[in-house]
């Protein structure tokens, strides 16, 4: 799966692609992440990509001219790939990401161009022209789409086959509509707090039942809304 990210802040992606599971997924060829600077496509003599909004108001809007050229460039790079290309725009207006959406995006076996806005966003005509899907990571406003795009890519990539040890996805939070049960590791005694007996009993059926009950208890406590669904 290929990701091409269009941004004004490429440097924000350096630690993302050089760390942990994402780094390993890239090394294993499971995915690739390329960043393209929208500013490279401006023809403005002062190198500007954003201008005040028509109709007035505060903030700046990224112009359709450099952005469309950046999108066309990215589309051209992907044109010989057999996979379909989808264009996403990170925006607080979009469909709000959750586990099911991450699964859907991960399973759709396509390549993604991800547009990161900054300031007041991008010219609306880009969204119409390129049939862009808007995606939000929550009901709050970030200064730009860069962090949001990393959240989206992370949640997609970890679900790609081979990115994470088989099995570790099976029981994590949200996979079965519940939050994950509490986890314990060495030492057995931490400041007088002991690991629950059942977990050291070696009795797999009891452990599974205990974990299921704990999952329900934790979900009731932190996210009762999930139990209503
Ligand atoms: N850009 C600014 N705020 C955002 C949000 N909540 N989700 C995705 N992209 C954004």
PDB file of C-alpha atoms and ligand atoms in Angstrom:
ATOM      1  CA  UNK A   1       0.000   0.000   0.000  1.00  0.00           C
ATOM      2  CA  UNK A   2       1.465   3.343  -1.032  1.00  0.00           C
ATOM      3  CA  UNK A   3       0.800   6.629   0.733  1.00  0.00           C
ATOM      4  CA  UNK A   4       1.693   9.961  -0.842  1.00  0.00           C
ATOM      5  CA  UNK A   5       1.187  12.831   1.568  1.00  0.00           C
ATOM      6  CA  UNK A   6       0.807  16.387   0.276  1.00  0.00           C
ATOM      7  CA  UNK A   7       1.899  18.854   2.928  1.00  0.00           C
ATOM      8  CA  UNK A   8       3.624  22.158   3.624  1.00  0.00           C
ATOM      9  CA  UNK A   9       5.529  20.553   6.517  1.00  0.00           C
ATOM     10  CA  UNK A  10       7.375  17.467   5.281  1.00  0.00           C
ATOM     11  CA  UNK A  11       9.686  17.543   8.271  1.00  0.00           C
ATOM     12  CA  UNK A  12       6.819  16.502  10.527  1.00  0.00           C
ATOM     13  CA  UNK A  13       6.884  13.048   8.906  1.00  0.00           C
ATOM     14  CA  UNK A  14      10.561  12.245   9.559  1.00  0.00           C
ATOM     15  CA  UNK A  15      10.127  10.706  13.033  1.00  0.00           C
ATOM     16  CA  UNK A  16       6.928   8.976  11.908  1.00  0.00           C
ATOM     17  CA  UNK A  17       8.589   6.955   9.141  1.00  0.00           C
ATOM     18  CA  UNK A  18      11.727   6.297  11.170  1.00  0.00           C
ATOM     19  CA  UNK A  19      10.195   4.753  14.267  1.00  0.00           C
ATOM     20  CA  UNK A  20       9.013   1.363  15.468  1.00  0.00           C
ATOM     21  CA  UNK A  21       6.275  -0.568  13.654  1.00  0.00           C
ATOM     22  CA  UNK A  22       5.831   1.946  10.825  1.00  0.00           C
ATOM     23  CA  UNK A  23       9.557   1.902  10.115  1.00  0.00           C
ATOM     24  CA  UNK A  24       9.557  -1.905  10.063  1.00  0.00           C
ATOM     25  CA  UNK A  25       6.463  -2.065   7.835  1.00  0.00           C
ATOM     26  CA  UNK A  26       8.255   0.183   5.326  1.00  0.00           C
ATOM     27  CA  UNK A  27      11.435  -1.920   5.517  1.00  0.00           C
ATOM     28  CA  UNK A  28       9.406  -5.098   4.959  1.00  0.00           C
ATOM     29  CA  UNK A  29       7.775  -3.553   1.859  1.00  0.00           C
ATOM     30  CA  UNK A  30       4.292  -3.707   3.387  1.00  0.00           C
ATOM     31  CA  UNK A  31       3.766  -0.006   2.715  1.00  0.00           C
ATOM     32  CA  UNK A  32       5.610   3.089   1.542  1.00  0.00           C
ATOM     33  CA  UNK A  33       5.161   6.678   2.660  1.00  0.00           C
ATOM     34  CA  UNK A  34       6.287   9.548   0.465  1.00  0.00           C
ATOM     35  CA  UNK A  35       5.841  13.235   1.217  1.00  0.00           C
ATOM     36  CA  UNK A  36       5.459  15.974  -1.363  1.00  0.00           C
ATOM     37  CA  UNK A  37       5.780  19.682  -0.583  1.00  0.00           C
ATOM     38  CA  UNK A  38       2.802  21.583  -2.007  1.00  0.00           C
ATOM     39  CA  UNK A  39       5.008  24.667  -2.146  1.00  0.00           C
ATOM     40  CA  UNK A  40       7.137  23.044  -4.871  1.00  0.00           C
ATOM     41  CA  UNK A  41       4.183  23.515  -7.224  1.00  0.00           C
ATOM     42  CA  UNK A  42       3.471  27.200  -6.742  1.00  0.00           C
ATOM     43  CA  UNK A  43       4.090  29.634  -9.574  1.00  0.00           C
ATOM     44  CA  UNK A  44       3.668  32.631  -7.282  1.00  0.00           C
ATOM     45  CA  UNK A  45       6.725  34.853  -7.470  1.00  0.00           C
ATOM     46  CA  UNK A  46       6.917  34.997  -3.684  1.00  0.00           C
ATOM     47  CA  UNK A  47       6.501  31.244  -3.388  1.00  0.00           C
ATOM     48  CA  UNK A  48       3.137  31.604  -1.677  1.00  0.00           C
ATOM     49  CA  UNK A  49       0.570  28.834  -1.637  1.00  0.00           C
ATOM     50  CA  UNK A  50      -2.102  30.387   0.570  1.00  0.00           C
ATOM     51  CA  UNK A  51      -4.175  33.517   0.082  1.00  0.00           C
ATOM     52  CA  UNK A  52      -6.981  35.336   1.931  1.00  0.00           C
ATOM     53  CA  UNK A  53     -10.475  33.864   1.465  1.00  0.00           C
ATOM     54  CA  UNK A  54     -12.865  35.396  -1.065  1.00  0.00           C
ATOM     55  CA  UNK A  55     -15.689  37.096   0.838  1.00  0.00           C
ATOM     56  CA  UNK A  56     -13.360  38.114   3.651  1.00  0.00           C
ATOM     57  CA  UNK A  57     -12.711  36.556   7.014  1.00  0.00           C
ATOM     58  CA  UNK A  58      -9.657  35.538   8.949  1.00  0.00           C
ATOM     59  CA  UNK A  59      -6.984  33.027   8.027  1.00  0.00           C
ATOM     60  CA  UNK A  60      -5.595  31.875   4.734  1.00  0.00           C
ATOM     61  CA  UNK A  61      -6.766  29.276   2.248  1.00  0.00           C
ATOM     62  CA  UNK A  62      -4.452  26.966   0.288  1.00  0.00           C
ATOM     63  CA  UNK A  63      -4.920  27.782  -3.376  1.00  0.00           C
ATOM     64  CA  UNK A  64      -6.341  25.255  -5.840  1.00  0.00           C
ATOM     65  CA  UNK A  65      -3.515  25.998  -8.313  1.00  0.00           C
ATOM     66  CA  UNK A  66      -0.438  24.583  -6.533  1.00  0.00           C
ATOM     67  CA  UNK A  67      -2.515  21.937  -4.768  1.00  0.00           C
ATOM     68  CA  UNK A  68      -4.027  20.569  -7.985  1.00  0.00           C
ATOM     69  CA  UNK A  69      -0.559  20.394  -9.538  1.00  0.00           C
ATOM     70  CA  UNK A  70       0.704  18.483  -6.498  1.00  0.00           C
ATOM     71  CA  UNK A  71      -2.251  16.085  -6.731  1.00  0.00           C
ATOM     72  CA  UNK A  72      -1.704  15.564 -10.467  1.00  0.00           C
ATOM     73  CA  UNK A  73       1.974  14.865  -9.816  1.00  0.00           C
ATOM     74  CA  UNK A  74       1.077  12.281  -7.146  1.00  0.00           C
ATOM     75  CA  UNK A  75      -1.589  10.693  -9.386  1.00  0.00           C
ATOM     76  CA  UNK A  76       0.964  10.426 -12.162  1.00  0.00           C
ATOM     77  CA  UNK A  77       3.405   8.640  -9.844  1.00  0.00           C
ATOM     78  CA  UNK A  78       0.736   6.073  -9.021  1.00  0.00           C
ATOM     79  CA  UNK A  79      -0.740   5.699 -12.495  1.00  0.00           C
ATOM     80  CA  UNK A  80       1.154   2.522 -13.441  1.00  0.00           C
ATOM     81  CA  UNK A  81       0.278   0.810 -10.191  1.00  0.00           C
ATOM     82  CA  UNK A  82      -2.479  -1.775 -10.508  1.00  0.00           C
ATOM     83  CA  UNK A  83      -4.130  -0.570  -7.336  1.00  0.00           C
ATOM     84  CA  UNK A  84      -6.797   2.093  -7.348  1.00  0.00           C
ATOM     85  CA  UNK A  85      -5.887   5.508  -5.883  1.00  0.00           C
ATOM     86  CA  UNK A  86      -8.093   7.205  -3.310  1.00  0.00           C
ATOM     87  CA  UNK A  87      -7.635  10.815  -2.274  1.00  0.00           C
ATOM     88  CA  UNK A  88      -8.219  11.744   1.360  1.00  0.00           C
ATOM     89  CA  UNK A  89      -8.299  15.217   2.873  1.00  0.00           C
ATOM     90  CA  UNK A  90      -7.725  15.547   6.604  1.00  0.00           C
ATOM     91  CA  UNK A  91     -10.416  17.895   7.867  1.00  0.00           C
ATOM     92  CA  UNK A  92     -12.486  18.408  11.033  1.00  0.00           C
ATOM     93  CA  UNK A  93     -15.512  18.356   8.703  1.00  0.00           C
ATOM     94  CA  UNK A  94     -14.973  14.765   7.589  1.00  0.00           C
ATOM     95  CA  UNK A  95     -16.221  11.335   8.599  1.00  0.00           C
ATOM     96  CA  UNK A  96     -14.822  10.693  12.093  1.00  0.00           C
ATOM     97  CA  UNK A  97     -12.232   7.924  12.204  1.00  0.00           C
ATOM     98  CA  UNK A  98     -12.934   4.824  14.285  1.00  0.00           C
ATOM     99  CA  UNK A  99     -11.728   1.228  14.312  1.00  0.00           C
ATOM    100  CA  UNK A 100     -14.177   0.096  11.627  1.00  0.00           C
ATOM    101  CA  UNK A 101     -13.134   2.887   9.266  1.00  0.00           C
ATOM    102  CA  UNK A 102      -9.451   2.029   9.799  1.00  0.00           C
ATOM    103  CA  UNK A 103     -10.257  -1.604   8.981  1.00  0.00           C
ATOM    104  CA  UNK A 104     -12.181  -0.560   5.879  1.00  0.00           C
ATOM    105  CA  UNK A 105      -9.351   1.704   4.667  1.00  0.00           C
ATOM    106  CA  UNK A 106      -6.748  -0.962   5.400  1.00  0.00           C
ATOM    107  CA  UNK A 107      -8.684  -3.740   3.678  1.00  0.00           C
ATOM    108  CA  UNK A 108      -9.522  -1.729   0.576  1.00  0.00           C
ATOM    109  CA  UNK A 109      -6.109  -2.586  -0.897  1.00  0.00           C
ATOM    110  CA  UNK A 110      -5.595   0.708  -2.710  1.00  0.00           C
ATOM    111  CA  UNK A 111      -3.040   3.513  -2.654  1.00  0.00           C
ATOM    112  CA  UNK A 112      -3.753   6.780  -0.882  1.00  0.00           C
ATOM    113  CA  UNK A 113      -2.963  10.394  -1.596  1.00  0.00           C
ATOM    114  CA  UNK A 114      -3.501  12.318   1.630  1.00  0.00           C
ATOM    115  CA  UNK A 115      -3.908  16.093   1.551  1.00  0.00           C
ATOM    116  CA  UNK A 116      -2.899  17.972   4.701  1.00  0.00           C
ATOM    117  CA  UNK A 117      -4.369  21.438   4.997  1.00  0.00           C
ATOM    118  CA  UNK A 118      -3.082  24.180   7.236  1.00  0.00           C
ATOM    119  CA  UNK A 119      -4.492  27.563   8.197  1.00  0.00           C
ATOM    120  CA  UNK A 120      -8.174  27.782   7.151  1.00  0.00           C
ATOM    121  CA  UNK A 121      -8.020  24.757   4.861  1.00  0.00           C
ATOM    122  CA  UNK A 122      -8.040  24.285   1.115  1.00  0.00           C
ATOM    123  CA  UNK A 123     -10.069  25.726  -1.747  1.00  0.00           C
ATOM    124  CA  UNK A 124     -13.412  23.876  -1.866  1.00  0.00           C
ATOM    125  CA  UNK A 125     -13.147  23.269  -5.612  1.00  0.00           C
ATOM    126  CA  UNK A 126     -10.322  20.746  -5.055  1.00  0.00           C
ATOM    127  CA  UNK A 127     -12.726  18.542  -3.112  1.00  0.00           C
ATOM    128  CA  UNK A 128     -15.255  18.607  -5.958  1.00  0.00           C
ATOM    129  CA  UNK A 129     -12.734  18.308  -8.781  1.00  0.00           C
ATOM    130  CA  UNK A 130     -10.927  15.240  -7.427  1.00  0.00           C
ATOM    131  CA  UNK A 131     -13.769  13.474  -5.618  1.00  0.00           C
ATOM    132  CA  UNK A 132     -11.883  13.768  -2.347  1.00  0.00           C
ATOM    133  CA  UNK A 133     -13.009  11.941   0.796  1.00  0.00           C
ATOM    134  CA  UNK A 134     -12.779  14.078   3.925  1.00  0.00           C
ATOM    135  CA  UNK A 135     -11.643  12.365   7.101  1.00  0.00           C
ATOM    136  CA  UNK A 136     -11.525  13.737  10.660  1.00  0.00           C
ATOM    137  CA  UNK A 137      -9.782  12.224  13.676  1.00  0.00           C
ATOM    138  CA  UNK A 138     -12.152  13.780  16.204  1.00  0.00           C
ATOM    139  CA  UNK A 139     -14.358  16.693  17.099  1.00  0.00           C
ATOM    140  CA  UNK A 140     -11.653  19.266  17.739  1.00  0.00           C
ATOM    141  CA  UNK A 141      -9.560  21.442  15.464  1.00  0.00           C
ATOM    142  CA  UNK A 142      -5.850  20.912  14.871  1.00  0.00           C
ATOM    143  CA  UNK A 143      -3.523  23.511  13.378  1.00  0.00           C
ATOM    144  CA  UNK A 144      -3.042  21.260  10.379  1.00  0.00           C
ATOM    145  CA  UNK A 145      -3.732  17.848   8.911  1.00  0.00           C
ATOM    146  CA  UNK A 146      -0.198  16.482   9.390  1.00  0.00           C
ATOM    147  CA  UNK A 147      -0.708  14.840  12.788  1.00  0.00           C
ATOM    148  CA  UNK A 148      -4.167  13.669  11.754  1.00  0.00           C
ATOM    149  CA  UNK A 149      -2.751  12.014   8.625  1.00  0.00           C
ATOM    150  CA  UNK A 150      -0.207  10.189  10.768  1.00  0.00           C
ATOM    151  CA  UNK A 151      -2.960   8.940  13.057  1.00  0.00           C
ATOM    152  CA  UNK A 152      -4.879   7.666  10.033  1.00  0.00           C
ATOM    153  CA  UNK A 153      -1.835   6.011   8.408  1.00  0.00           C
ATOM    154  CA  UNK A 154      -0.766   4.423  11.694  1.00  0.00           C
ATOM    155  CA  UNK A 155      -4.207   2.957  12.290  1.00  0.00           C
ATOM    156  CA  UNK A 156      -4.317   1.592   8.713  1.00  0.00           C
ATOM    157  CA  UNK A 157      -0.753   0.257   8.503  1.00  0.00           C
ATOM    158  CA  UNK A 158      -0.848  -1.717  11.758  1.00  0.00           C
ATOM    159  CA  UNK A 159      -3.798  -3.658  10.332  1.00  0.00           C
ATOM    160  CA  UNK A 160      -1.982  -4.603   7.103  1.00  0.00           C
ATOM    161  CA  UNK A 161      -0.978  -8.286   7.011  1.00  0.00           C
ATOM    162  CA  UNK A 162       2.515  -8.764   8.445  1.00  0.00           C
ATOM    163  CA  UNK A 163       2.838  -5.352  10.091  1.00  0.00           C
ATOM    164  CA  UNK A 164       2.174  -6.673  13.589  1.00  0.00           C
ATOM    165  CA  UNK A 165       2.663 -10.140  15.064  1.00  0.00           C
ATOM    166  CA  UNK A 166      -0.340 -12.297  14.180  1.00  0.00           C
ATOM    167  CA  UNK A 167      -2.587 -12.620  17.190  1.00  0.00           C
ATOM    168  CA  UNK A 168      -1.788  -9.325  18.855  1.00  0.00           C
ATOM    169  CA  UNK A 169      -4.672  -7.672  17.008  1.00  0.00           C
ATOM    170  CA  UNK A 170      -7.210 -10.284  18.092  1.00  0.00           C
ATOM    171  CA  UNK A 171      -7.978  -9.043  21.568  1.00  0.00           C
ATOM    172  CA  UNK A 172      -7.084  -5.360  21.511  1.00  0.00           C
ATOM    173  CA  UNK A 173      -9.583  -2.632  22.335  1.00  0.00           C
ATOM    174  CA  UNK A 174     -12.417  -2.099  19.827  1.00  0.00           C
ATOM    175  CA  UNK A 175     -11.877  -5.334  17.862  1.00  0.00           C
ATOM    176  CA  UNK A 176     -14.959  -6.942  19.405  1.00  0.00           C
ATOM    177  CA  UNK A 177     -16.817  -3.794  20.430  1.00  0.00           C
ATOM    178  CA  UNK A 178     -15.230  -3.883  23.895  1.00  0.00           C
ATOM    179  CA  UNK A 179     -12.144  -2.312  25.434  1.00  0.00           C
ATOM    180  CA  UNK A 180      -9.190  -4.545  26.193  1.00  0.00           C
ATOM    181  CA  UNK A 181      -8.834  -6.236  29.600  1.00  0.00           C
ATOM    182  CA  UNK A 182      -6.025  -5.021  31.928  1.00  0.00           C
ATOM    183  CA  UNK A 183      -2.540  -6.453  31.325  1.00  0.00           C
ATOM    184  CA  UNK A 184       0.156  -7.426  33.843  1.00  0.00           C
ATOM    185  CA  UNK A 185       3.797  -8.495  33.535  1.00  0.00           C
ATOM    186  CA  UNK A 186       6.823  -9.000  35.801  1.00  0.00           C
ATOM    187  CA  UNK A 187       7.306  -8.357  38.687  1.00  0.00           C
ATOM    188  CA  UNK A 188       4.564 -10.414  40.348  1.00  0.00           C
ATOM    189  CA  UNK A 189       4.605  -8.082  43.369  1.00  0.00           C
ATOM    190  CA  UNK A 190       4.733  -4.344  42.589  1.00  0.00           C
ATOM    191  CA  UNK A 191       4.718  -2.341  45.836  1.00  0.00           C
ATOM    192  CA  UNK A 192       2.405  -4.875  47.423  1.00  0.00           C
ATOM    193  CA  UNK A 193       0.014  -4.967  44.428  1.00  0.00           C
ATOM    194  CA  UNK A 194      -0.092  -8.569  43.256  1.00  0.00           C
ATOM    195  CA  UNK A 195      -0.974  -9.965  39.840  1.00  0.00           C
ATOM    196  CA  UNK A 196      -4.500 -11.520  39.974  1.00  0.00           C
ATOM    197  CA  UNK A 197      -4.221 -15.215  40.962  1.00  0.00           C
ATOM    198  CA  UNK A 198      -6.152 -16.504  37.975  1.00  0.00           C
ATOM    199  CA  UNK A 199      -3.501 -15.181  35.569  1.00  0.00           C
ATOM    200  CA  UNK A 200      -0.806 -17.360  37.134  1.00  0.00           C
ATOM    201  CA  UNK A 201      -3.094 -20.405  37.523  1.00  0.00           C
ATOM    202  CA  UNK A 202      -2.248 -21.802  34.086  1.00  0.00           C
ATOM    203  CA  UNK A 203      -5.966 -22.565  33.650  1.00  0.00           C
ATOM    204  CA  UNK A 204      -6.634 -21.204  30.150  1.00  0.00           C
ATOM    205  CA  UNK A 205     -10.407 -21.424  30.257  1.00  0.00           C
ATOM    206  CA  UNK A 206     -10.595 -19.526  33.546  1.00  0.00           C
ATOM    207  CA  UNK A 207      -8.138 -16.933  32.261  1.00  0.00           C
ATOM    208  CA  UNK A 208     -10.243 -16.389  29.121  1.00  0.00           C
ATOM    209  CA  UNK A 209     -13.427 -16.025  31.193  1.00  0.00           C
ATOM    210  CA  UNK A 210     -11.742 -13.640  33.657  1.00  0.00           C
ATOM    211  CA  UNK A 211     -10.454 -11.485  30.796  1.00  0.00           C
ATOM    212  CA  UNK A 212     -13.872 -11.365  29.172  1.00  0.00           C
ATOM    213  CA  UNK A 213     -15.471 -10.209  32.438  1.00  0.00           C
ATOM    214  CA  UNK A 214     -12.717  -7.628  32.908  1.00  0.00           C
ATOM    215  CA  UNK A 215     -13.258  -6.358  29.335  1.00  0.00           C
ATOM    216  CA  UNK A 216     -16.930  -5.822  30.118  1.00  0.00           C
ATOM    217  CA  UNK A 217     -16.133  -4.144  33.458  1.00  0.00           C
ATOM    218  CA  UNK A 218     -13.569  -1.784  31.869  1.00  0.00           C
ATOM    219  CA  UNK A 219     -15.918  -0.933  28.990  1.00  0.00           C
ATOM    220  CA  UNK A 220     -18.763  -0.169  31.426  1.00  0.00           C
ATOM    221  CA  UNK A 221     -16.419   2.051  33.420  1.00  0.00           C
ATOM    222  CA  UNK A 222     -14.735   4.023  30.615  1.00  0.00           C
ATOM    223  CA  UNK A 223     -17.017   3.747  27.563  1.00  0.00           C
ATOM    224  CA  UNK A 224     -20.541   2.658  28.513  1.00  0.00           C
ATOM    225  CA  UNK A 225     -21.704   4.036  25.136  1.00  0.00           C
ATOM    226  CA  UNK A 226     -19.931   1.096  23.428  1.00  0.00           C
ATOM    227  CA  UNK A 227     -22.158  -1.389  25.258  1.00  0.00           C
ATOM    228  CA  UNK A 228     -25.305   0.306  23.941  1.00  0.00           C
ATOM    229  CA  UNK A 229     -24.244  -0.342  20.342  1.00  0.00           C
TER     230      UNK A 229
HETATM  231  N1  LIG B   1      -7.354  19.186  10.566  1.00  0.00           N
HETATM  232  C1  LIG B   1      -7.679  20.048  11.549  1.00  0.00           C
HETATM  233  N2  LIG B   1      -8.404  19.471  12.483  1.00  0.00           N
HETATM  234  C2  LIG B   1      -8.565  18.164  12.119  1.00  0.00           C
HETATM  235  C3  LIG B   1      -9.230  17.051  12.674  1.00  0.00           C
HETATM  236  N3  LIG B   1      -9.895  17.119  13.817  1.00  0.00           N
HETATM  237  N4  LIG B   1      -9.186  15.889  12.000  1.00  0.00           N
HETATM  238  C4  LIG B   1      -8.532  15.808  10.835  1.00  0.00           C
HETATM  239  N5  LIG B   1      -7.889  16.824  10.259  1.00  0.00           N
HETATM  240  C5  LIG B   1      -7.894  17.998  10.893  1.00  0.00           C
END
